Every structure is written in C-alpha cells, then in structure tokens.
PDB file of C-alpha atoms and ligand atoms in Angstrom:
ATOM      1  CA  UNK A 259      -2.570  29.601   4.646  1.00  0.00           C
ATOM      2  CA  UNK A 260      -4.072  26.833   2.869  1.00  0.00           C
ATOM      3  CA  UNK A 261      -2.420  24.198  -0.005  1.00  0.00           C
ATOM      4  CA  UNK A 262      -0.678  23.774  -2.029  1.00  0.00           C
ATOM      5  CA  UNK A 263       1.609  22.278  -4.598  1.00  0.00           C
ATOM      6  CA  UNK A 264       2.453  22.069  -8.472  1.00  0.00           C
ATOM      7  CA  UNK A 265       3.524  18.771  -9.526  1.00  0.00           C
ATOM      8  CA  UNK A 266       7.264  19.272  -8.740  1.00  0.00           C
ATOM      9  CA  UNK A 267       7.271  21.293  -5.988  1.00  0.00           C
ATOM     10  CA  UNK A 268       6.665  20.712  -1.981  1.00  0.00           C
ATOM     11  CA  UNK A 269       4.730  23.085   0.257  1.00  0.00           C
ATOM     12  CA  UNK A 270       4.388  23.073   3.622  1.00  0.00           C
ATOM     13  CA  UNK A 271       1.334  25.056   4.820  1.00  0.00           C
ATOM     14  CA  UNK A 272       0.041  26.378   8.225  1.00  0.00           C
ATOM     15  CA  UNK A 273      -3.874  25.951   8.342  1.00  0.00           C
ATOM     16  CA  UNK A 274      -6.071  27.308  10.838  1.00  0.00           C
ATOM     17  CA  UNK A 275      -8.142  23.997  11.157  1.00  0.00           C
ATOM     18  CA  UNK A 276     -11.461  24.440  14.090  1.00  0.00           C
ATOM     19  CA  UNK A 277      -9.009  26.962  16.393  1.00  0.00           C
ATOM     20  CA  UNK A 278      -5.966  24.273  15.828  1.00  0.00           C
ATOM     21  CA  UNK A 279      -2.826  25.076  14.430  1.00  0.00           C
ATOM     22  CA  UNK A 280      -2.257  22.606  11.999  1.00  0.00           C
ATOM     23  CA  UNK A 281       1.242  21.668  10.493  1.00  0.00           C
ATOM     24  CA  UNK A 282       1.240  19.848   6.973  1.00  0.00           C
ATOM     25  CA  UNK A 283       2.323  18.888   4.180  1.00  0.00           C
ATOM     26  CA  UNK A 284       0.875  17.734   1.345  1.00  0.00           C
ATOM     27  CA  UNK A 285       0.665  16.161  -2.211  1.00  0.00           C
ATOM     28  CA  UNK A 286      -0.853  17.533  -5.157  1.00  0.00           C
ATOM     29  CA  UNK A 287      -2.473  15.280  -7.413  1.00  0.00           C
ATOM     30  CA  UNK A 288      -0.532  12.377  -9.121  1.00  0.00           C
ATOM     31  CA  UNK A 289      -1.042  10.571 -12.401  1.00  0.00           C
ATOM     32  CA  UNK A 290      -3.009   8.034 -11.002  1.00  0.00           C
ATOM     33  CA  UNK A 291      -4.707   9.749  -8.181  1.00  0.00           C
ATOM     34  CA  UNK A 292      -8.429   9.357  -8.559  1.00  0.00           C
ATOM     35  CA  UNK A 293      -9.600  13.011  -9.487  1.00  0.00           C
ATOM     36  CA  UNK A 294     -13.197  12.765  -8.759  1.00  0.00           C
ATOM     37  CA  UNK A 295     -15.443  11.737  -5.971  1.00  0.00           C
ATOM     38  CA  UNK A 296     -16.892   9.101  -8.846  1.00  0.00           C
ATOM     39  CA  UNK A 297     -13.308   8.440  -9.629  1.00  0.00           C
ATOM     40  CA  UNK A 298     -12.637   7.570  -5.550  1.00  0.00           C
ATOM     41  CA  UNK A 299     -15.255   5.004  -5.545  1.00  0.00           C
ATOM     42  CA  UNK A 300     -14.367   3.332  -8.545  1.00  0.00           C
ATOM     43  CA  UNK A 301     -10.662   3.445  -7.773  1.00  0.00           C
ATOM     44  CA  UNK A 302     -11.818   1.675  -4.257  1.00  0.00           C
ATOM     45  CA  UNK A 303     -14.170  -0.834  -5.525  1.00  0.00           C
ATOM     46  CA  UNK A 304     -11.251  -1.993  -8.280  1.00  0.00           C
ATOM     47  CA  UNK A 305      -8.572  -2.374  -5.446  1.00  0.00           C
ATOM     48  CA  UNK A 306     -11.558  -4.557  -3.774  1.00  0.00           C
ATOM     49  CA  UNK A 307     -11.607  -7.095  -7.068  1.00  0.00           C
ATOM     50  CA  UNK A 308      -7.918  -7.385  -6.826  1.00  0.00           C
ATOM     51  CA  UNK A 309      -8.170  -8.395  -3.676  1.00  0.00           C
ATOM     52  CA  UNK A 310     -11.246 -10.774  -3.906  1.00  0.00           C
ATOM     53  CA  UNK A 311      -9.901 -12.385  -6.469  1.00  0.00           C
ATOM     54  CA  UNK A 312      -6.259 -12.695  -5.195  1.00  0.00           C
ATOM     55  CA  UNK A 313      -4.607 -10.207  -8.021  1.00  0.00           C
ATOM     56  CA  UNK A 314      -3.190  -7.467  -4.794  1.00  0.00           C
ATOM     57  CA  UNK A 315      -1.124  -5.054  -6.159  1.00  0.00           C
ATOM     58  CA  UNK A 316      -0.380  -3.110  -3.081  1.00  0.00           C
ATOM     59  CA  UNK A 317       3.005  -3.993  -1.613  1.00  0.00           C
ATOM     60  CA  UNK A 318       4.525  -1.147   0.173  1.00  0.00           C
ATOM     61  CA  UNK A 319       7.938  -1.837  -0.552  1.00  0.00           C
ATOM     62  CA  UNK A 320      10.931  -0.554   1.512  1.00  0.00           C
ATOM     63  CA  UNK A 321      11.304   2.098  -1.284  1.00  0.00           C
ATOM     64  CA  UNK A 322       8.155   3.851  -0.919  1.00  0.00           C
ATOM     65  CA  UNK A 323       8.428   4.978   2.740  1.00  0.00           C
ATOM     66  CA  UNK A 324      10.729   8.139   2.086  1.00  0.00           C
ATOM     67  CA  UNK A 325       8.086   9.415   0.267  1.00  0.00           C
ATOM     68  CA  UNK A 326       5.327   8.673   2.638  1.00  0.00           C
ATOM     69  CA  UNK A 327       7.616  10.304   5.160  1.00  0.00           C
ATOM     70  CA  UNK A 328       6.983  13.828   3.030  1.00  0.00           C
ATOM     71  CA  UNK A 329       3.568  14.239   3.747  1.00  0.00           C
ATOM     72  CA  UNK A 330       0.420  12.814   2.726  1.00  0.00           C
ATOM     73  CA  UNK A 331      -2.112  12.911   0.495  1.00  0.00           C
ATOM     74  CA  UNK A 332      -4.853  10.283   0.755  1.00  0.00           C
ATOM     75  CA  UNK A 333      -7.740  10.242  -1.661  1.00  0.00           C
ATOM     76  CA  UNK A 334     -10.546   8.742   0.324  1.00  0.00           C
ATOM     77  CA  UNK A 335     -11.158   8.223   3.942  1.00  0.00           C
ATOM     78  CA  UNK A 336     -12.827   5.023   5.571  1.00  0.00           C
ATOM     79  CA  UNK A 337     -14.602   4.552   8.556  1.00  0.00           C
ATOM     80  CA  UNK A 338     -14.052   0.927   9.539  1.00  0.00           C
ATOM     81  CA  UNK A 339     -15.435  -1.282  12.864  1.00  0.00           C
ATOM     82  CA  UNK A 340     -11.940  -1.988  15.297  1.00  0.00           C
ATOM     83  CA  UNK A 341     -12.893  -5.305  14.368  1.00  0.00           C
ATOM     84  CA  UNK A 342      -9.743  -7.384  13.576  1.00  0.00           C
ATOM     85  CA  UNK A 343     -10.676  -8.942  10.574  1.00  0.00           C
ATOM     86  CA  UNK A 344     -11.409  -5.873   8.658  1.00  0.00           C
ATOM     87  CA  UNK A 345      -8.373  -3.571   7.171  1.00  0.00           C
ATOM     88  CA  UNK A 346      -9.342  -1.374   4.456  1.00  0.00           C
ATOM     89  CA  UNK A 347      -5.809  -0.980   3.142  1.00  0.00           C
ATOM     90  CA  UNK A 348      -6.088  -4.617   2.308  1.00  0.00           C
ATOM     91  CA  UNK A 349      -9.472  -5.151   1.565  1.00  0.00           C
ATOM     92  CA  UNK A 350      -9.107  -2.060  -1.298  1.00  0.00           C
ATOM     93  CA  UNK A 351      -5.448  -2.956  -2.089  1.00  0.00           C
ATOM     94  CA  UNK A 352      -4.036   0.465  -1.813  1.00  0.00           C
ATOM     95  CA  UNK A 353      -0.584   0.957  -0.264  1.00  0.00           C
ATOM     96  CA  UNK A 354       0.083   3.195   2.569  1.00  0.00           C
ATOM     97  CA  UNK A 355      -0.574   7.149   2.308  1.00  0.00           C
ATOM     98  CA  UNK A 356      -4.141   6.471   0.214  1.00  0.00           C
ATOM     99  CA  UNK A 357      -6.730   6.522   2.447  1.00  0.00           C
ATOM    100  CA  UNK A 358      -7.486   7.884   5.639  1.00  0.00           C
ATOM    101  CA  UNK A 359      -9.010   5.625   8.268  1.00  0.00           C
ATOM    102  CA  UNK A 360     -10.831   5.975  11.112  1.00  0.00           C
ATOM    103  CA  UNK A 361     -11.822   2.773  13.028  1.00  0.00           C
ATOM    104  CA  UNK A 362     -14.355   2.199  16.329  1.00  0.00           C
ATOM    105  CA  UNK A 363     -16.080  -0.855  17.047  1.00  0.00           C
ATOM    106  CA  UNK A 364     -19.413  -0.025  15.033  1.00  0.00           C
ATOM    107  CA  UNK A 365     -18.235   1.915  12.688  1.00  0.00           C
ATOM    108  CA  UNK A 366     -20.240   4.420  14.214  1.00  0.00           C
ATOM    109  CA  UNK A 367     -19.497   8.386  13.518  1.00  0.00           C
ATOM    110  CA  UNK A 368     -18.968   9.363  16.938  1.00  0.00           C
ATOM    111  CA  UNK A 369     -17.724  13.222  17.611  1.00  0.00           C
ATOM    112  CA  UNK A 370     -14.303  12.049  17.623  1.00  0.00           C
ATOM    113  CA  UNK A 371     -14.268  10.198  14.234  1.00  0.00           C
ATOM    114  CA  UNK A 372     -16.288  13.096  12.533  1.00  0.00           C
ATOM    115  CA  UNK A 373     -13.749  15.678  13.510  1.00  0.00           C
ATOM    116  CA  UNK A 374     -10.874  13.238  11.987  1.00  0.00           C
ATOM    117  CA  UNK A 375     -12.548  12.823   8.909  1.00  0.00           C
ATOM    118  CA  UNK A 376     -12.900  16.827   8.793  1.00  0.00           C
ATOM    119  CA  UNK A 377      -9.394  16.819   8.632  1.00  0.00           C
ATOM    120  CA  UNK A 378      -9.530  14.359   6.135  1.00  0.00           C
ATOM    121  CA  UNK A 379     -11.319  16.326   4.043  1.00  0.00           C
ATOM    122  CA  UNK A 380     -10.462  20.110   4.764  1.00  0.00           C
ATOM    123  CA  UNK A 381      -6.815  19.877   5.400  1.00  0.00           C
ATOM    124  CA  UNK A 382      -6.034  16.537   3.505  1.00  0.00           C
ATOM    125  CA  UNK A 383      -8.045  16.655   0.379  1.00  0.00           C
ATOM    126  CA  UNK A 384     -10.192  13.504   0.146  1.00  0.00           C
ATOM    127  CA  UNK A 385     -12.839  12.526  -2.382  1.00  0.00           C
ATOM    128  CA  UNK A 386     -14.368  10.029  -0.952  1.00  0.00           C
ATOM    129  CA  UNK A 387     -15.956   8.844   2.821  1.00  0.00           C
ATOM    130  CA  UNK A 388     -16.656   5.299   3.076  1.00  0.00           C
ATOM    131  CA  UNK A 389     -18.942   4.008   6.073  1.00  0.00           C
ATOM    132  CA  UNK A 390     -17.706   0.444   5.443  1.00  0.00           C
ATOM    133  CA  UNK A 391     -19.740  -2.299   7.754  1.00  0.00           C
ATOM    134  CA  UNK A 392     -18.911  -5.926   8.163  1.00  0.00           C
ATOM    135  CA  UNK A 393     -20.683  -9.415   8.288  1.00  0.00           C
ATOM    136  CA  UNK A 394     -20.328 -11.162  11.569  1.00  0.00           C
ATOM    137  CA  UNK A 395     -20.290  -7.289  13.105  1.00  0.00           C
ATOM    138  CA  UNK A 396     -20.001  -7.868  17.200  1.00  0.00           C
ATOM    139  CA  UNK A 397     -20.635  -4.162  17.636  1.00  0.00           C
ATOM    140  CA  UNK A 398     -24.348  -4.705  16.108  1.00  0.00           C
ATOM    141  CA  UNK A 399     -24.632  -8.138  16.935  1.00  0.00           C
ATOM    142  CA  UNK A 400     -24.601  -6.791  20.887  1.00  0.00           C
ATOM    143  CA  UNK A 401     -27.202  -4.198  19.931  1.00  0.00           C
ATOM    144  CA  UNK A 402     -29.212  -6.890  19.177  1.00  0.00           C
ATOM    145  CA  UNK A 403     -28.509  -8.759  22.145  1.00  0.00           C
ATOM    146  CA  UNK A 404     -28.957  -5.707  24.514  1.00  0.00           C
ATOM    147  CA  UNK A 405     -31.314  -3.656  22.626  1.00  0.00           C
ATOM    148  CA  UNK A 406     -33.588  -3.677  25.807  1.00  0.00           C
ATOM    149  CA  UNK A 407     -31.092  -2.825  28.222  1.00  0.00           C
ATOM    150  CA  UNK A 408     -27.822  -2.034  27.026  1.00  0.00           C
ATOM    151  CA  UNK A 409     -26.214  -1.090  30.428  1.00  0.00           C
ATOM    152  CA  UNK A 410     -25.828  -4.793  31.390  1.00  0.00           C
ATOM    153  CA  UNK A 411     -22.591  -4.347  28.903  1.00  0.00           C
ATOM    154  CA  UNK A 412     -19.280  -3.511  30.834  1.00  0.00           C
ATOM    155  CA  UNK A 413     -17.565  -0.251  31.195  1.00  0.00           C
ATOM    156  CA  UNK A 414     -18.081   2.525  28.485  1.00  0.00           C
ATOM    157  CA  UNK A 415     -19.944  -0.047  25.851  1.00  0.00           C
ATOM    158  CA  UNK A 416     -23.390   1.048  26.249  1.00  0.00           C
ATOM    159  CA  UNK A 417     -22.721   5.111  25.137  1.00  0.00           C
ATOM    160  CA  UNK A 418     -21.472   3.323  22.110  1.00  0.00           C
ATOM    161  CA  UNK A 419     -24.142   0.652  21.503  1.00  0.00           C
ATOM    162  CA  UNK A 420     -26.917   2.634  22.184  1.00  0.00           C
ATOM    163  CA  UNK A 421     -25.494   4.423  19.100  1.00  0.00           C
ATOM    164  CA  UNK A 422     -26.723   1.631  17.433  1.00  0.00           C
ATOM    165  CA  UNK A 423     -29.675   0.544  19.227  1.00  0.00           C
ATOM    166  CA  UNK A 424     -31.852   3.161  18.505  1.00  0.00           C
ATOM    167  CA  UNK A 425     -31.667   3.503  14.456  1.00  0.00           C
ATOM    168  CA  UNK A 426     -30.899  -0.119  13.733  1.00  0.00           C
ATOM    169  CA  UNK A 427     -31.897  -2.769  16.642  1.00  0.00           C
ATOM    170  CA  UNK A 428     -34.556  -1.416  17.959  1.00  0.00           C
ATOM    171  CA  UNK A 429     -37.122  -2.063  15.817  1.00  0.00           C
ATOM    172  CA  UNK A 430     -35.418  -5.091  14.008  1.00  0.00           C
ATOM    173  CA  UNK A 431     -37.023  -8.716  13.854  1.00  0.00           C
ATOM    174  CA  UNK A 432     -34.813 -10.672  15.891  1.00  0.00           C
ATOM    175  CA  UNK A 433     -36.533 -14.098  14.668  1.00  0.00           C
ATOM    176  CA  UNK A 434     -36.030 -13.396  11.278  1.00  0.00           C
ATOM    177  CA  UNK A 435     -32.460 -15.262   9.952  1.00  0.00           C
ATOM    178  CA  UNK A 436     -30.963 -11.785   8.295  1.00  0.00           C
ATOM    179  CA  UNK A 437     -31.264 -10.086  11.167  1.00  0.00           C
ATOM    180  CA  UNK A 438     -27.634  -9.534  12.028  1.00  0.00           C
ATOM    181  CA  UNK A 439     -27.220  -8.546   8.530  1.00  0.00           C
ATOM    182  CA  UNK A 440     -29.756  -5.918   8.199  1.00  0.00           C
ATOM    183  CA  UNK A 441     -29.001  -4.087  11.011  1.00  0.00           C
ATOM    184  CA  UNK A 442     -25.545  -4.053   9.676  1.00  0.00           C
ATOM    185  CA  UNK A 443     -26.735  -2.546   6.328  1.00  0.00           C
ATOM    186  CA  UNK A 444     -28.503   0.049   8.378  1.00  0.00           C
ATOM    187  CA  UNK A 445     -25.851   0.638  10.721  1.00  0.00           C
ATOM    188  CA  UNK A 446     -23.485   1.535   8.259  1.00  0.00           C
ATOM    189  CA  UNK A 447     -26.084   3.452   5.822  1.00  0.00           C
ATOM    190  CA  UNK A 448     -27.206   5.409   9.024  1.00  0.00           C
ATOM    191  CA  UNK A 449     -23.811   6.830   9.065  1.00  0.00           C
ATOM    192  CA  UNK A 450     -24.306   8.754   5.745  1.00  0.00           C
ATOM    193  CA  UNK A 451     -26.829  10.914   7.677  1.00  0.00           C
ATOM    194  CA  UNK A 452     -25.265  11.595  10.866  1.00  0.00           C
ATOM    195  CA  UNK A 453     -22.103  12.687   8.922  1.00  0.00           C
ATOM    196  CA  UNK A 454     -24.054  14.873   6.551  1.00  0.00           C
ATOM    197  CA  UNK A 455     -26.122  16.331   9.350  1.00  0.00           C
ATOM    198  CA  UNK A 456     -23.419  16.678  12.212  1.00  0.00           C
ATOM    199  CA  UNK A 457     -20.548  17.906   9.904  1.00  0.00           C
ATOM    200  CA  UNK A 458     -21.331  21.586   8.119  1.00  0.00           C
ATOM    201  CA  UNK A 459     -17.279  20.884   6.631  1.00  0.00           C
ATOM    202  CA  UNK A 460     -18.764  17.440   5.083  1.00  0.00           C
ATOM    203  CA  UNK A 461     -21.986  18.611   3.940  1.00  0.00           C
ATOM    204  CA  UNK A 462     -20.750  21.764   2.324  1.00  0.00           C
ATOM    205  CA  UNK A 463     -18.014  19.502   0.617  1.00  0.00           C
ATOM    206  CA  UNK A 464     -20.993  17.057  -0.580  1.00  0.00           C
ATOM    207  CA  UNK A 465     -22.690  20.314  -1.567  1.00  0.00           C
ATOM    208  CA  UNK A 466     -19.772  21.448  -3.788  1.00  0.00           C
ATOM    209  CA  UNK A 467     -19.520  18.148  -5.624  1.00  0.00           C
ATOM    210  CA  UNK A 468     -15.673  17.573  -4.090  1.00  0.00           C
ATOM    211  CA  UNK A 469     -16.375  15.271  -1.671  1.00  0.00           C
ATOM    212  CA  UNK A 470     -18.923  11.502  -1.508  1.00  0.00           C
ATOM    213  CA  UNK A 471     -20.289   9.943   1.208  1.00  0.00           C
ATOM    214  CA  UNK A 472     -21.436   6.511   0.627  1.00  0.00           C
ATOM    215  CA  UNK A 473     -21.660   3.432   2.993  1.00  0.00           C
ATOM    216  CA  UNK A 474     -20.769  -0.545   2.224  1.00  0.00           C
ATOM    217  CA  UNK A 475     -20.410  -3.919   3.632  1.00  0.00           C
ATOM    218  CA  UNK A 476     -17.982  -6.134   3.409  1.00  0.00           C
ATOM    219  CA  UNK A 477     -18.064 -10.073   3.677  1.00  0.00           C
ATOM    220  CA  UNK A 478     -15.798 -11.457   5.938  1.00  0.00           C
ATOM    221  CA  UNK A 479     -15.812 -14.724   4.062  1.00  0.00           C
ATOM    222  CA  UNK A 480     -15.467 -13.552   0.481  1.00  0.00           C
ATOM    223  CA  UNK A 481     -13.856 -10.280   0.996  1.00  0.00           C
ATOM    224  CA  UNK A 482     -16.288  -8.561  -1.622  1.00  0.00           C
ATOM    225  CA  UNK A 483     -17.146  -5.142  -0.400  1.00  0.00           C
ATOM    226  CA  UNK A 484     -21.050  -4.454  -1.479  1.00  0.00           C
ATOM    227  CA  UNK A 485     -21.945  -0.568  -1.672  1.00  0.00           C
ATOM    228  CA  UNK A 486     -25.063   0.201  -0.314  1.00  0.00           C
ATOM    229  CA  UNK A 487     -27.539   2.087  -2.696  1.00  0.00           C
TER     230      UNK A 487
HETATM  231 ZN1  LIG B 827     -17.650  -4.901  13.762  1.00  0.00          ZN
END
C-alpha cells in the first residue's frame, strides 16, 4: 500500500520499498509546499538569499516538533560533503522535516546514499535532488593531492577518493590557481550522472517530470549557493 493523505486526514501506509518493509507516515502537500520540481529549486535557492543576506526565517521553535513527530514529508533531498561547515538546513533556511539529507565526505553518490535518496523519492515524495559541493572541499582537495596513488591515505579513504579521482582529478591542471575549484564543480556535476545512471527509481522519476536532479556549490565564505548549469 502506497500514500496517502487529504489535507485533514493522517495515513499511515505499509510500502513494499526494494524487499523492505517500510513503516510511514506521511504529509500531503501544504500551502506552501513547493509543488513542482521547478518550484523545489526555486523554493531552495530563496531560503539560500535569506540566509546570505542574514534575513533566516527558519527557527524551529519548540512548537513545531509535535508535528514533525507525525511523520514527514520533505520536499527536496540534498546530498552534502560531512564537511562541518556545510548544513543545508541552514544554508537554504528551511526548518526541520523539509529536506532530506544525505551527507559523505565528497558528496559522492555512493550505493549507500543512492538507496537513501530512493527512499527519498519513492516512499517520501521529493521534488528535488541537490548534489551540493563546497569551496575549500578536503574530500577533492585529497584527490588532488593523491590522484597518483591514493592508497597512501589511511584506512577506508582511498575506495572513497578514488571516487573522485578518476572523473575529476585525474586529468585536472594542478598548476593552474582554480584547480581546487573545478574539480569541485565537476565533482558535484558528476553526481547528476551516476544518480541518473545507477538509480532506475531516480531516472524514471526524472523521466516522469516529478522529480530534478541538479548539482551546486556553495561558498564557504559568502554562503551563496551557485547551481551548476
Ligand atoms: Zn567537502
């Protein structure tokens, strides 16, 4: 059983989601919940110009957490580096319950994050995937580094690095004084493809015109979050 909800009225549903039982429950749309994919990205990218320019609105007061305690019904889901100057929920200005985030150093769409952001978008209804990159990124910056030999890094790194290595720093001019940036760019527009091509439940949902997948990067200094085209 799958959904739903009219505007007054909870549902809890089973959902058979990939050979898991699944528990949930769920909001319908609200007044001001974006209702397209376009409508996502614009909602995001508004929260961002609050925040940039010090106008938050977001304040997830005491009063709101029954609610959130209902169920959930986010309308876009991020993928963001583990990096701990970078927080979606604050960078976008939307409160807690509106977007669903997934975070690994990178930012990189590893099996794990692409089966949470199927759930995101199956079971949970979002609009919008964000790839969202970062200046100063240590993930890329050490693909750089390594790019030669990436197994000098400690313990599990390298699996994850080389996820970079090979689309971004490999071919990269490390002389040139936007280097770190462009590979970030890249990193985080590569993950539009390896979502698209290693998710049938993303593509399909890109397909029907329900779901976008876009990528960005955001300035650590200025806190303006660029999309990439
Ligand atoms: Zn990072």
């Amino acid at each position: 059983m799958f959904l739903i909800r009219n505007t007054t009225t909870w549902i809890i549903g089973l959902t058979i989601f990939g050979g898991v039982l699944v528990t949930h429950a769920m909001t319908g749309p609200t007044s001001s919940s974006p209702a397209t994919p376009a409508d996502a990205i614009s909602e995001l990218m508004a929260g961002n110009t609050r925040y940039v320019e010090g106008r938050a609105e977001s304040h997830n007061l005491p009063a709101a957490r029954a609610g959130l305690a209902e169920g959930q019904a986010p309308f876009a889901s991020i993928i963001r580096c583990a990096d701990s100057r970078v927080s979606p929920e604050i960078v976008f200005d939307q409160p807690l319950g509106e977007l669903f985030v997934c975070a690994v150093a990178g930012n990189v769409p590893t099996p794990e994050i692409i089966a949470s952001l199927e759930y995101g978008v199956a079971v949970l209804g979002c609009k919008a995937i964000v790839v969202m990159g970062h200046s100063s990124c240590g993930a890329v910056s050490a693909a750089l580094e390594n790019r030669d030999d990436t197994s000098v890094l400690p313990g599990s790194l390298p699996a994850l690095i080389d996820q970079i290595v090979v689309p971004c720093a490999e071919t990269a001019d490390l002389d040139a004084p936007d280097a770190l940036d462009k590979a970030i760019a890249c990193n985080a527009h590569e993950g539009i493809g390896r979502l698209l091509n290693g998710s049938e439940v993303i593509a399909k949902a890109v397909k029907d015109g329900t779901l976008c997948v876009v990528s960005g990067v955001q300035d650590l200094k200025t806190g303006r979050f660029t999309l990439l085209k």
